[in-house]
Amino acid sequence: MINNLYNIGKTALQNAQVSVNNASNNIANADTTGYQRTSVVYESSSSISALGLTLGTGADVTAIQSEWNKFVETQYLDALADLAAQTSA
């Protein structure tokens, strides 16, 4: 039981470190042209049964995904296509 508590704490600290590193990366690249902000994705870990109780075991980092706005991406691609059409004449 103590080992399970230790592992939950250890995993929580590791997850926090991943989040801090991700936030730091986002801040460092905020002015970089073409950079897309990223976010950390978590998923609940499996639960365990102890003394007739079901206990959660925290969460795991499953991915770091890029955040993008579909509307802005569509506008960018349309403008790029218009520019290509005008310069190819």
XYZ file of N, CA, C and O in Angstrom:
356
model
N 0.816 -1.193 0.000
C 0.000 0.000 0.000
C 0.863 1.261 0.000
O 0.574 2.195 -0.711
N 1.926 1.253 0.801
C 2.834 2.403 0.844
C 3.504 2.594 -0.518
O 3.680 3.721 -0.964
N 3.881 1.485 -1.169
C 4.495 1.586 -2.493
C 3.548 2.233 -3.483
O 3.977 3.016 -4.336
N 2.256 1.906 -3.408
C 1.286 2.516 -4.311
C 1.201 4.021 -4.085
O 1.153 4.798 -5.046
N 1.190 4.443 -2.847
C 1.150 5.872 -2.545
C 2.409 6.577 -3.027
O 2.356 7.684 -3.573
N 3.540 5.937 -2.841
C 4.806 6.492 -3.318
C 4.774 6.652 -4.839
O 5.174 7.698 -5.375
N 4.288 5.636 -5.539
C 4.235 5.688 -7.008
C 3.265 6.758 -7.501
O 3.530 7.410 -8.513
N 2.140 6.948 -6.809
C 1.202 8.004 -7.196
C 1.882 9.371 -7.059
O 1.787 10.216 -7.952
N 2.566 9.583 -5.953
C 3.277 10.841 -5.746
C 4.370 11.061 -6.772
O 4.531 12.161 -7.305
N 5.129 10.011 -7.056
C 6.214 10.106 -8.035
C 5.670 10.434 -9.420
O 6.188 11.317 -10.112
N 4.595 9.775 -9.814
C 3.984 10.023 -11.122
C 3.436 11.446 -11.197
O 3.565 12.114 -12.225
N 2.831 11.924 -10.103
C 2.302 13.290 -10.082
C 3.417 14.307 -10.285
O 3.258 15.282 -11.033
N 4.553 14.093 -9.645
C 5.686 15.007 -9.818
C 6.246 14.949 -11.235
O 6.606 15.980 -11.813
N 6.311 13.754 -11.813
C 6.788 13.622 -13.189
C 5.837 14.319 -14.162
O 6.277 14.993 -15.101
N 4.528 14.153 -13.934
C 3.543 14.817 -14.788
C 3.657 16.335 -14.677
O 3.566 17.046 -15.681
N 3.853 16.833 -13.466
C 4.013 18.273 -13.262
C 5.250 18.782 -13.987
O 5.229 19.863 -14.583
N 6.327 18.001 -13.972
C 7.554 18.414 -14.658
C 7.344 18.480 -16.162
O 7.820 19.396 -16.827
N 6.606 17.523 -16.718
C 6.296 17.551 -18.151
C 5.494 18.808 -18.477
O 5.754 19.484 -19.480
N 4.516 19.144 -17.634
C 3.692 20.335 -17.862
C 4.512 21.620 -17.774
O 4.333 22.531 -18.583
N 5.412 21.697 -16.807
C 6.266 22.880 -16.668
C 7.181 23.007 -17.886
O 7.361 24.109 -18.433
N 7.764 21.903 -18.330
C 8.627 21.934 -19.513
C 7.840 22.363 -20.752
O 8.338 23.123 -21.585
N 6.607 21.882 -20.875
C 5.784 22.240 -22.019
C 5.440 23.731 -21.992
O 5.522 24.411 -23.016
N 5.064 24.237 -20.829
C 4.757 25.661 -20.707
C 5.983 26.508 -21.022
O 5.882 27.536 -21.705
N 7.135 26.086 -20.541
C 8.384 26.792 -20.817
C 8.675 26.824 -22.317
O 9.076 27.856 -22.863
N 8.455 25.710 -22.982
C 8.663 25.630 -24.428
C 7.703 26.561 -25.164
O 8.090 27.239 -26.123
N 6.454 26.608 -24.725
C 5.482 27.499 -25.350
C 5.879 28.964 -25.181
O 5.761 29.762 -26.120
N 6.352 29.329 -24.001
C 6.763 30.708 -23.747
C 8.000 31.060 -24.567
O 8.080 32.130 -25.177
N 8.962 30.154 -24.617
C 10.206 30.415 -25.346
C 9.968 30.589 -26.844
O 10.694 31.322 -27.511
N 8.949 29.931 -27.376
C 8.694 29.980 -28.813
C 7.513 30.867 -29.190
O 7.048 30.823 -30.332
N 7.029 31.669 -28.262
C 5.843 32.494 -28.519
C 6.021 33.430 -29.710
O 5.069 33.677 -30.446
N 7.219 33.945 -29.913
C 7.462 34.877 -31.023
C 8.012 34.201 -32.268
O 8.337 34.883 -33.239
N 8.118 32.900 -32.275
C 8.641 32.172 -33.423
C 7.559 32.049 -34.490
O 6.459 31.562 -34.222
N 7.861 32.497 -35.682
C 6.907 32.428 -36.786
C 6.566 30.977 -37.085
O 7.449 30.133 -37.227
N 5.278 30.682 -37.154
C 4.821 29.348 -37.493
C 4.722 28.385 -36.327
O 4.252 27.262 -36.497
N 5.133 28.816 -35.148
C 5.075 27.923 -33.990
C 3.635 27.770 -33.524
O 2.884 28.733 -33.466
N 3.245 26.549 -33.228
C 1.919 26.287 -32.683
C 2.052 25.838 -31.240
O 2.848 24.959 -30.925
N 1.250 26.450 -30.387
C 1.255 26.124 -28.962
C 0.910 24.648 -28.778
O 0.133 24.077 -29.525
N 1.503 24.041 -27.782
C 1.220 22.640 -27.479
C 0.614 22.526 -26.085
O 0.766 23.408 -25.252
N -0.082 21.427 -25.862
C -0.645 21.166 -24.539
C -0.436 19.700 -24.187
O -0.288 18.847 -25.062
N -0.406 19.420 -22.903
C -0.182 18.069 -22.407
C -1.533 17.383 -22.226
O -2.468 17.966 -21.691
N -1.616 16.138 -22.681
C -2.846 15.356 -22.561
C -2.628 14.289 -21.491
O -1.637 13.556 -21.526
N -3.557 14.226 -20.547
C -3.495 13.253 -19.456
C -4.601 12.221 -19.604
O -5.654 12.513 -20.158
N -4.350 11.043 -19.087
C -5.358 9.992 -19.039
C -5.271 9.316 -17.676
O -4.183 9.061 -17.172
N -6.424 9.027 -17.099
C -6.445 8.377 -15.783
C -5.776 7.012 -15.843
O -5.975 6.256 -16.791
N -5.005 6.717 -14.823
C -4.379 5.402 -14.716
C -5.416 4.396 -14.216
O -6.493 4.768 -13.746
N -5.056 3.150 -14.279
C -5.968 2.117 -13.791
C -6.109 2.220 -12.274
O -5.268 2.777 -11.589
N -7.209 1.700 -11.756
C -7.432 1.733 -10.309
C -7.003 0.403 -9.697
O -6.802 -0.586 -10.397
N -6.855 0.415 -8.380
C -6.494 -0.802 -7.654
C -7.528 -1.046 -6.552
O -8.227 -0.125 -6.132
N -7.629 -2.272 -6.120
C -8.517 -2.611 -5.004
C -7.665 -2.979 -3.801
O -6.752 -3.794 -3.904
N -7.973 -2.365 -2.668
C -7.242 -2.639 -1.430
C -8.219 -2.559 -0.261
O -8.955 -1.570 -0.133
N -8.246 -3.586 0.529
C -9.105 -3.629 1.713
C -10.577 -3.379 1.369
O -11.309 -2.717 2.085
N -10.999 -3.894 0.222
C -12.385 -3.741 -0.198
C -12.715 -2.391 -0.801
O -13.866 -2.120 -1.116
N -11.728 -1.547 -0.978
C -11.940 -0.227 -1.565
C -11.280 -0.150 -2.929
O -10.234 -0.759 -3.163
N -11.871 0.584 -3.826
C -11.260 0.842 -5.123
C -10.596 2.206 -5.059
O -11.242 3.211 -4.758
N -9.316 2.226 -5.338
C -8.523 3.456 -5.234
C -7.954 3.842 -6.586
O -7.449 2.991 -7.327
N -8.025 5.116 -6.899
C -7.413 5.621 -8.116
C -5.905 5.692 -7.962
O -5.383 5.787 -6.853
N -5.215 5.629 -9.072
C -3.751 5.673 -9.020
C -3.181 6.873 -9.771
O -2.038 6.852 -10.195
N -3.990 7.921 -9.942
C -3.483 9.133 -10.572
C -3.711 9.159 -12.065
O -4.669 8.586 -12.569
N -2.815 9.826 -12.757
C -2.934 9.998 -14.203
C -1.561 9.859 -14.845
O -0.528 9.987 -14.185
N -1.583 9.596 -16.141
C -0.357 9.489 -16.925
C -0.412 10.476 -18.081
O -1.487 10.766 -18.620
N 0.735 10.976 -18.494
C 0.814 11.800 -19.696
C 0.737 10.849 -20.878
O 1.528 9.915 -20.984
N -0.235 11.083 -21.762
C -0.389 10.204 -22.922
C 0.102 10.841 -24.207
O 0.463 10.141 -25.142
N 0.120 12.183 -24.247
C 0.557 12.846 -25.481
C 0.826 14.319 -25.208
O 0.370 14.884 -24.214
N 1.558 14.917 -26.113
C 1.694 16.369 -26.172
C 1.197 16.743 -27.555
O 1.768 16.315 -28.560
N 0.089 17.482 -27.583
C -0.528 17.763 -28.880
C -0.452 19.238 -29.227
O -0.457 20.098 -28.354
N -0.399 19.490 -30.508
C -0.348 20.843 -31.014
C -1.750 21.445 -31.021
O -2.716 20.777 -31.381
N -1.848 22.683 -30.588
C -3.135 23.391 -30.585
C -3.203 24.263 -31.824
O -2.288 25.020 -32.106
N -4.283 24.167 -32.559
C -4.439 25.029 -33.711
C -5.897 25.391 -33.885
O -6.786 24.685 -33.453
N -6.111 26.512 -34.520
C -7.440 27.041 -34.739
C -7.815 26.765 -36.187
O -7.174 27.275 -37.109
N -8.843 25.976 -36.396
C -9.250 25.580 -37.748
C -9.619 26.796 -38.593
O -9.279 26.864 -39.776
N -10.291 27.778 -38.001
C -10.683 28.981 -38.730
C -9.462 29.746 -39.229
O -9.389 30.145 -40.394
N -8.492 29.952 -38.350
C -7.276 30.675 -38.730
C -6.496 29.887 -39.781
O -5.983 30.462 -40.749
N -6.418 28.580 -39.625
C -5.709 27.743 -40.597
C -6.367 27.839 -41.973
O -5.683 27.941 -42.996
N -7.688 27.831 -42.028
C -8.409 27.948 -43.294
C -8.144 29.297 -43.950
O -7.911 29.373 -45.158
N -8.164 30.368 -43.156
C -7.865 31.693 -43.703
C -6.447 31.750 -44.268
O -6.223 32.311 -45.343
N -5.514 31.183 -43.550
C -4.116 31.179 -43.999
C -3.972 30.423 -45.315
O -3.332 30.905 -46.251
N -4.565 29.247 -45.395
C -4.452 28.450 -46.617
C -5.135 29.125 -47.805
O -4.638 29.076 -48.938
N -6.271 29.779 -47.571
C -6.951 30.517 -48.636
C -6.097 31.669 -49.133
O -5.980 31.903 -50.343
N -5.501 32.414 -48.202
C -4.647 33.540 -48.585
C -3.409 33.055 -49.336
O -2.979 33.680 -50.308
N -2.859 31.932 -48.911
C -1.692 31.368 -49.594
C -2.050 30.937 -51.013
O -1.278 31.165 -51.953
N -3.226 30.346 -51.179
C -3.674 29.940 -52.521
C -3.901 31.159 -53.409
O -3.539 31.150 -54.595
N -4.493 32.221 -52.852
C -4.697 33.457 -53.621
C -3.370 34.060 -54.049
O -3.205 34.495 -55.195
N -2.402 34.071 -53.152
C -1.083 34.610 -53.477
C -0.420 33.793 -54.584
O 0.147 34.340 -55.520
N -0.520 32.484 -54.506
C 0.081 31.617 -55.520
C -0.582 31.846 -56.882
O 0.092 31.862 -57.911
N -1.895 32.036 -56.879
C -2.612 32.273 -58.134
C -2.211 33.600 -58.759
O -2.086 33.713 -59.985
N -2.007 34.616 -57.934
C -1.652 35.938 -58.449
C -0.207 36.003 -58.930
O 0.105 36.747 -59.855
N 0.673 35.252 -58.350
C 2.090 35.327 -58.724
C 2.471 34.344 -59.824
O 3.564 34.420 -60.352
N 1.570 33.439 -60.180
C 1.913 32.445 -61.206
C 1.579 32.918 -62.608
O 1.840 32.210 -63.567
N 1.003 34.073 -62.755
C 0.582 34.566 -64.064
C 1.712 34.959 -64.902
O 2.712 34.894 -65.173
